[in-house]
Amino acid sequence: FLLLVGSLCAAWQASIKKQKREHQDAMEALVSEVTTAREKDSPEVWRLLEEIDEKETEVTEQMQRRAELQELLATMEEELSSTRKDLKASQQRADQWRRLKDEKERELFAQIRKREDAEREASFLRQSAWLADRTARENVALKKQLQKAEATAASRAAGALPKQIAEMECSPLRCCRGDARPTIKKKLMMKWHPDKQPTAEHVEFATQVMQAMQNQPEWE
């Protein structure tokens, strides 16, 4: 639109200059003809004077139209200048909106990256919590198994110890003479008799040893 208005203004200015040159050429031709007619003193002079008046009237009208066109041209140039200013302001606003858009897009991408990082961290924490819970449950199960194994081992050890002591205490019976056996057995019974023990735990252990000794083949 701006280019079209500018071309129209240039065309009007060129047309006005062309008409002005044509009128000047016509007036010069008429003046030359009048001069020639006056020299000849012929009726042609009056006709030429009338033509001159008509040309002057036509020139006056054209001058008025030219003034109107110049005024119109000035108005259009003002409008063109105003339009250019508005266009420049619109371009500046468009640049501002474009920069604002780019800034908002960068902020949005940054928020998206933060959200993705947070989601990855949350997933990692959930996985870590699940592994920790699983490990805790496995530890509890292992502790129970260990306690059970320790209790079983302790029970086995507690059952094996009286038997070992009984075998050790009855070893003298294997190589002694027949008349010494009652004396050794009496000493062992006095040593491991439950009533001779100081505490309940000792009583229980002594009972187990006594039973183990009586089950030994040397005791018979």
mmCIF file of C-alpha atoms in Angstrom:
data_model
loop_
_atom_site.group_PDB
_atom_site.id
_atom_site.type_symbol
_atom_site.label_atom_id
_atom_site.label_comp_id
_atom_site.label_asym_id
_atom_site.label_seq_id
_atom_site.Cartn_x
_atom_site.Cartn_y
_atom_site.Cartn_z
ATOM 1 C CA PHE A 1 0.000 0.000 0.000
ATOM 2 C CA LEU A 2 2.770 2.441 0.903
ATOM 3 C CA LEU A 3 4.587 1.727 -2.341
ATOM 4 C CA LEU A 4 1.360 2.260 -4.308
ATOM 5 C CA VAL A 5 0.697 5.634 -2.658
ATOM 6 C CA GLY A 6 4.288 6.732 -3.281
ATOM 7 C CA SER A 7 4.090 5.783 -6.980
ATOM 8 C CA LEU A 8 0.779 7.627 -7.372
ATOM 9 C CA CYS A 9 2.250 10.785 -5.830
ATOM 10 C CA ALA A 10 5.265 10.618 -8.130
ATOM 11 C CA ALA A 11 3.004 10.123 -11.166
ATOM 12 C CA TRP A 12 0.855 13.176 -10.244
ATOM 13 C CA GLN A 13 3.918 15.341 -9.793
ATOM 14 C CA ALA A 14 5.291 14.259 -13.191
ATOM 15 C CA SER A 15 1.903 14.904 -14.832
ATOM 16 C CA ILE A 16 1.675 18.410 -13.338
ATOM 17 C CA LYS A 17 5.187 19.258 -14.535
ATOM 18 C CA LYS A 18 4.335 17.968 -18.016
ATOM 19 C CA GLN A 19 1.120 20.041 -18.227
ATOM 20 C CA LYS A 20 3.007 23.130 -17.054
ATOM 21 C CA ARG A 21 5.600 22.678 -19.802
ATOM 22 C CA GLU A 22 2.857 22.161 -22.412
ATOM 23 C CA HIS A 23 1.026 25.357 -21.339
ATOM 24 C CA GLN A 24 4.243 27.317 -21.397
ATOM 25 C CA ASP A 25 4.964 26.056 -24.911
ATOM 26 C CA ALA A 26 1.412 26.914 -26.030
ATOM 27 C CA MET A 27 1.609 30.413 -24.570
ATOM 28 C CA GLU A 28 4.932 31.013 -26.248
ATOM 29 C CA ALA A 29 3.458 29.858 -29.553
ATOM 30 C CA LEU A 30 0.430 32.171 -29.150
ATOM 31 C CA VAL A 31 2.626 35.115 -28.256
ATOM 32 C CA SER A 32 4.692 34.442 -31.345
ATOM 33 C CA GLU A 33 1.564 34.271 -33.500
ATOM 34 C CA VAL A 34 0.189 37.527 -31.979
ATOM 35 C CA THR A 35 3.450 39.282 -32.638
ATOM 36 C CA THR A 36 3.383 38.094 -36.250
ATOM 37 C CA ALA A 37 -0.294 39.129 -36.680
ATOM 38 C CA ARG A 38 0.338 42.599 -35.238
ATOM 39 C CA GLU A 39 3.153 43.058 -37.682
ATOM 40 C CA LYS A 40 0.748 42.132 -40.496
ATOM 41 C CA ASP A 41 -2.102 44.156 -38.857
ATOM 42 C CA SER A 42 -4.720 41.524 -39.759
ATOM 43 C CA PRO A 43 -8.047 40.477 -38.089
ATOM 44 C CA GLU A 44 -6.245 37.374 -37.043
ATOM 45 C CA VAL A 45 -4.942 39.350 -34.057
ATOM 46 C CA TRP A 46 -8.327 39.479 -32.383
ATOM 47 C CA ARG A 47 -8.802 35.794 -32.785
ATOM 48 C CA LEU A 48 -5.428 35.153 -31.269
ATOM 49 C CA LEU A 49 -6.182 37.484 -28.346
ATOM 50 C CA GLU A 50 -9.364 35.550 -27.661
ATOM 51 C CA GLU A 51 -7.391 32.327 -27.734
ATOM 52 C CA ILE A 52 -4.916 33.862 -25.332
ATOM 53 C CA ASP A 53 -7.730 34.753 -22.914
ATOM 54 C CA GLU A 54 -9.074 31.229 -23.177
ATOM 55 C CA LYS A 55 -5.629 29.815 -22.581
ATOM 56 C CA GLU A 56 -5.145 32.101 -19.585
ATOM 57 C CA THR A 57 -8.489 30.981 -18.186
ATOM 58 C CA GLU A 58 -7.542 27.366 -18.790
ATOM 59 C CA VAL A 59 -4.148 27.952 -17.181
ATOM 60 C CA THR A 60 -5.839 29.543 -14.142
ATOM 61 C CA GLU A 61 -8.158 26.546 -13.775
ATOM 62 C CA GLN A 62 -5.255 24.187 -14.159
ATOM 63 C CA MET A 63 -3.309 26.141 -11.537
ATOM 64 C CA GLN A 64 -6.243 25.788 -9.166
ATOM 65 C CA ARG A 65 -6.434 22.081 -9.851
ATOM 66 C CA ARG A 66 -2.692 21.919 -9.352
ATOM 67 C CA ALA A 67 -3.030 23.637 -5.974
ATOM 68 C CA GLU A 68 -5.774 21.197 -5.026
ATOM 69 C CA LEU A 69 -3.635 18.294 -6.166
ATOM 70 C CA GLN A 70 -0.667 19.642 -4.227
ATOM 71 C CA GLU A 71 -2.845 19.979 -1.132
ATOM 72 C CA LEU A 72 -4.128 16.460 -1.680
ATOM 73 C CA LEU A 73 -0.576 15.292 -2.219
ATOM 74 C CA ALA A 74 0.551 16.978 1.009
ATOM 75 C CA THR A 75 -2.338 15.306 2.864
ATOM 76 C CA MET A 76 -1.429 11.938 1.396
ATOM 77 C CA GLU A 77 2.218 12.456 2.310
ATOM 78 C CA GLU A 78 1.186 13.241 5.880
ATOM 79 C CA GLU A 79 -0.965 10.138 5.931
ATOM 80 C CA LEU A 80 1.904 8.191 4.412
ATOM 81 C CA SER A 81 4.287 9.505 7.064
ATOM 82 C CA SER A 82 1.771 8.672 9.784
ATOM 83 C CA THR A 83 1.285 5.220 8.290
ATOM 84 C CA ARG A 84 5.038 4.711 8.230
ATOM 85 C CA LYS A 85 5.249 5.716 11.891
ATOM 86 C CA ASP A 86 2.399 3.352 12.754
ATOM 87 C CA LEU A 87 4.099 0.610 10.765
ATOM 88 C CA LYS A 88 7.389 1.226 12.556
ATOM 89 C CA ALA A 89 5.606 1.205 15.925
ATOM 90 C CA SER A 90 3.838 -2.020 14.915
ATOM 91 C CA GLN A 91 7.161 -3.562 13.938
ATOM 92 C CA GLN A 92 8.655 -2.519 17.286
ATOM 93 C CA ARG A 93 5.690 -4.028 19.135
ATOM 94 C CA ALA A 94 6.002 -7.166 17.036
ATOM 95 C CA ASP A 95 9.701 -7.364 17.936
ATOM 96 C CA GLN A 96 8.842 -6.905 21.607
ATOM 97 C CA TRP A 97 6.188 -9.628 21.433
ATOM 98 C CA ARG A 98 8.651 -11.886 19.608
ATOM 99 C CA ARG A 99 11.318 -11.343 22.274
ATOM 100 C CA LEU A 100 8.723 -11.907 24.995
ATOM 101 C CA LYS A 101 7.595 -15.091 23.244
ATOM 102 C CA ASP A 102 11.173 -16.338 22.999
ATOM 103 C CA GLU A 103 11.738 -15.563 26.684
ATOM 104 C CA LYS A 104 8.543 -17.369 27.696
ATOM 105 C CA GLU A 105 9.504 -20.358 25.552
ATOM 106 C CA ARG A 106 12.902 -20.502 27.246
ATOM 107 C CA GLU A 107 11.219 -20.321 30.664
ATOM 108 C CA LEU A 108 8.785 -23.051 29.613
ATOM 109 C CA PHE A 109 11.602 -25.299 28.396
ATOM 110 C CA ALA A 110 13.485 -24.659 31.652
ATOM 111 C CA GLN A 111 10.385 -25.621 33.672
ATOM 112 C CA ILE A 112 9.931 -28.738 31.547
ATOM 113 C CA ARG A 113 13.557 -29.728 32.179
ATOM 114 C CA LYS A 114 13.125 -29.082 35.925
ATOM 115 C CA ARG A 115 9.966 -31.184 35.948
ATOM 116 C CA GLU A 116 11.695 -34.019 34.098
ATOM 117 C CA ASP A 117 14.632 -33.844 36.533
ATOM 118 C CA ALA A 118 12.208 -33.865 39.475
ATOM 119 C CA GLU A 119 10.331 -36.846 38.026
ATOM 120 C CA ARG A 120 13.589 -38.745 37.500
ATOM 121 C CA GLU A 121 14.692 -37.929 41.052
ATOM 122 C CA ALA A 122 11.301 -38.978 42.437
ATOM 123 C CA SER A 123 11.495 -42.233 40.480
ATOM 124 C CA PHE A 124 15.005 -42.827 41.809
ATOM 125 C CA LEU A 125 13.851 -42.108 45.373
ATOM 126 C CA ARG A 126 10.857 -44.446 44.994
ATOM 127 C CA GLN A 127 13.140 -47.182 43.684
ATOM 128 C CA SER A 128 15.616 -46.533 46.486
ATOM 129 C CA ALA A 129 12.812 -46.666 49.073
ATOM 130 C CA TRP A 130 11.541 -49.925 47.589
ATOM 131 C CA LEU A 131 15.037 -51.408 47.657
ATOM 132 C CA ALA A 132 15.554 -50.186 51.224
ATOM 133 C CA ASP A 133 12.246 -51.729 52.311
ATOM 134 C CA ARG A 134 13.094 -54.963 50.544
ATOM 135 C CA THR A 135 16.540 -54.977 52.137
ATOM 136 C CA ALA A 136 15.006 -54.319 55.564
ATOM 137 C CA ARG A 137 12.576 -57.222 55.120
ATOM 138 C CA GLU A 138 15.410 -59.476 53.979
ATOM 139 C CA ASN A 139 17.490 -58.373 56.984
ATOM 140 C CA VAL A 140 14.611 -59.180 59.328
ATOM 141 C CA ALA A 141 14.203 -62.597 57.702
ATOM 142 C CA LEU A 142 17.948 -63.212 57.875
ATOM 143 C CA LYS A 143 18.032 -62.166 61.540
ATOM 144 C CA LYS A 144 15.203 -64.589 62.299
ATOM 145 C CA GLN A 145 17.023 -67.350 60.437
ATOM 146 C CA LEU A 146 20.247 -66.495 62.286
ATOM 147 C CA GLN A 147 18.491 -66.498 65.643
ATOM 148 C CA LYS A 148 16.859 -69.795 64.799
ATOM 149 C CA ALA A 149 20.173 -71.251 63.671
ATOM 150 C CA GLU A 150 21.901 -69.937 66.801
ATOM 151 C CA ALA A 151 19.166 -71.383 68.992
ATOM 152 C CA THR A 152 19.435 -74.728 67.181
ATOM 153 C CA ALA A 153 23.231 -74.693 67.482
ATOM 154 C CA ALA A 154 23.006 -73.754 71.135
ATOM 155 C CA SER A 155 20.490 -76.491 71.737
ATOM 156 C CA ARG A 156 22.697 -79.001 69.968
ATOM 157 C CA ALA A 157 25.749 -77.803 71.815
ATOM 158 C CA ALA A 158 23.903 -77.931 75.104
ATOM 159 C CA GLY A 159 22.844 -81.513 74.345
ATOM 160 C CA ALA A 160 26.305 -82.591 73.205
ATOM 161 C CA LEU A 161 28.233 -81.093 76.116
ATOM 162 C CA PRO A 162 26.728 -83.307 78.826
ATOM 163 C CA LYS A 163 27.464 -86.367 76.690
ATOM 164 C CA GLN A 164 31.083 -85.284 76.201
ATOM 165 C CA ILE A 165 31.494 -84.689 79.942
ATOM 166 C CA ALA A 166 29.900 -88.060 80.652
ATOM 167 C CA GLU A 167 32.347 -89.819 78.310
ATOM 168 C CA MET A 168 35.271 -87.994 79.942
ATOM 169 C CA GLU A 169 34.072 -88.754 83.502
ATOM 170 C CA CYS A 170 33.446 -92.433 82.679
ATOM 171 C CA SER A 171 36.825 -92.981 81.022
ATOM 172 C CA PRO A 172 38.436 -94.187 84.309
ATOM 173 C CA LEU A 173 35.830 -96.960 84.456
ATOM 174 C CA ARG A 174 37.237 -98.503 81.278
ATOM 175 C CA CYS A 175 40.596 -99.410 82.786
ATOM 176 C CA CYS A 176 39.895 -99.902 86.496
ATOM 177 C CA ARG A 177 39.595 -103.152 88.428
ATOM 178 C CA GLY A 178 36.273 -104.548 89.471
ATOM 179 C CA ASP A 179 36.509 -103.610 93.132
ATOM 180 C CA ALA A 180 37.361 -99.945 92.304
ATOM 181 C CA ARG A 181 34.356 -99.375 90.056
ATOM 182 C CA PRO A 182 31.826 -98.789 92.878
ATOM 183 C CA THR A 183 34.109 -96.232 94.482
ATOM 184 C CA ILE A 184 34.566 -94.273 91.194
ATOM 185 C CA LYS A 185 30.850 -94.405 90.417
ATOM 186 C CA LYS A 186 30.062 -93.185 93.963
ATOM 187 C CA LYS A 187 32.432 -90.242 93.591
ATOM 188 C CA LEU A 188 30.888 -89.339 90.203
ATOM 189 C CA MET A 189 27.367 -89.539 91.609
ATOM 190 C CA MET A 190 28.317 -87.334 94.551
ATOM 191 C CA LYS A 191 29.966 -84.867 92.155
ATOM 192 C CA TRP A 192 27.064 -84.621 89.695
ATOM 193 C CA HIS A 193 24.114 -85.252 91.953
ATOM 194 C CA PRO A 194 21.421 -82.581 91.367
ATOM 195 C CA ASP A 195 20.914 -81.991 95.033
ATOM 196 C CA LYS A 196 24.541 -80.928 95.400
ATOM 197 C CA GLN A 197 24.302 -78.100 92.810
ATOM 198 C CA PRO A 198 24.133 -74.442 93.855
ATOM 199 C CA THR A 199 21.596 -73.099 91.282
ATOM 200 C CA ALA A 200 18.672 -74.336 89.211
ATOM 201 C CA GLU A 201 20.713 -74.094 86.014
ATOM 202 C CA HIS A 202 23.429 -76.230 87.567
ATOM 203 C CA VAL A 203 20.789 -78.710 88.695
ATOM 204 C CA GLU A 204 19.442 -79.083 85.159
ATOM 205 C CA PHE A 205 22.924 -79.456 83.669
ATOM 206 C CA ALA A 206 23.985 -81.945 86.350
ATOM 207 C CA THR A 207 20.859 -84.013 85.684
ATOM 208 C CA GLN A 208 21.764 -84.177 81.986
ATOM 209 C CA VAL A 209 25.320 -85.257 82.832
ATOM 210 C CA MET A 210 24.040 -87.925 85.245
ATOM 211 C CA GLN A 211 21.702 -89.319 82.614
ATOM 212 C CA ALA A 212 24.485 -89.308 79.999
ATOM 213 C CA MET A 213 26.868 -91.131 82.377
ATOM 214 C CA GLN A 214 24.278 -93.760 83.191
ATOM 215 C CA ASN A 215 23.812 -94.318 79.445
ATOM 216 C CA GLN A 216 27.530 -94.969 78.956
ATOM 217 C CA PRO A 217 28.472 -98.627 78.435
ATOM 218 C CA GLU A 218 31.259 -98.304 81.041
ATOM 219 C CA TRP A 219 28.667 -97.485 83.701
ATOM 220 C CA GLU A 220 27.158 -100.966 83.577
#
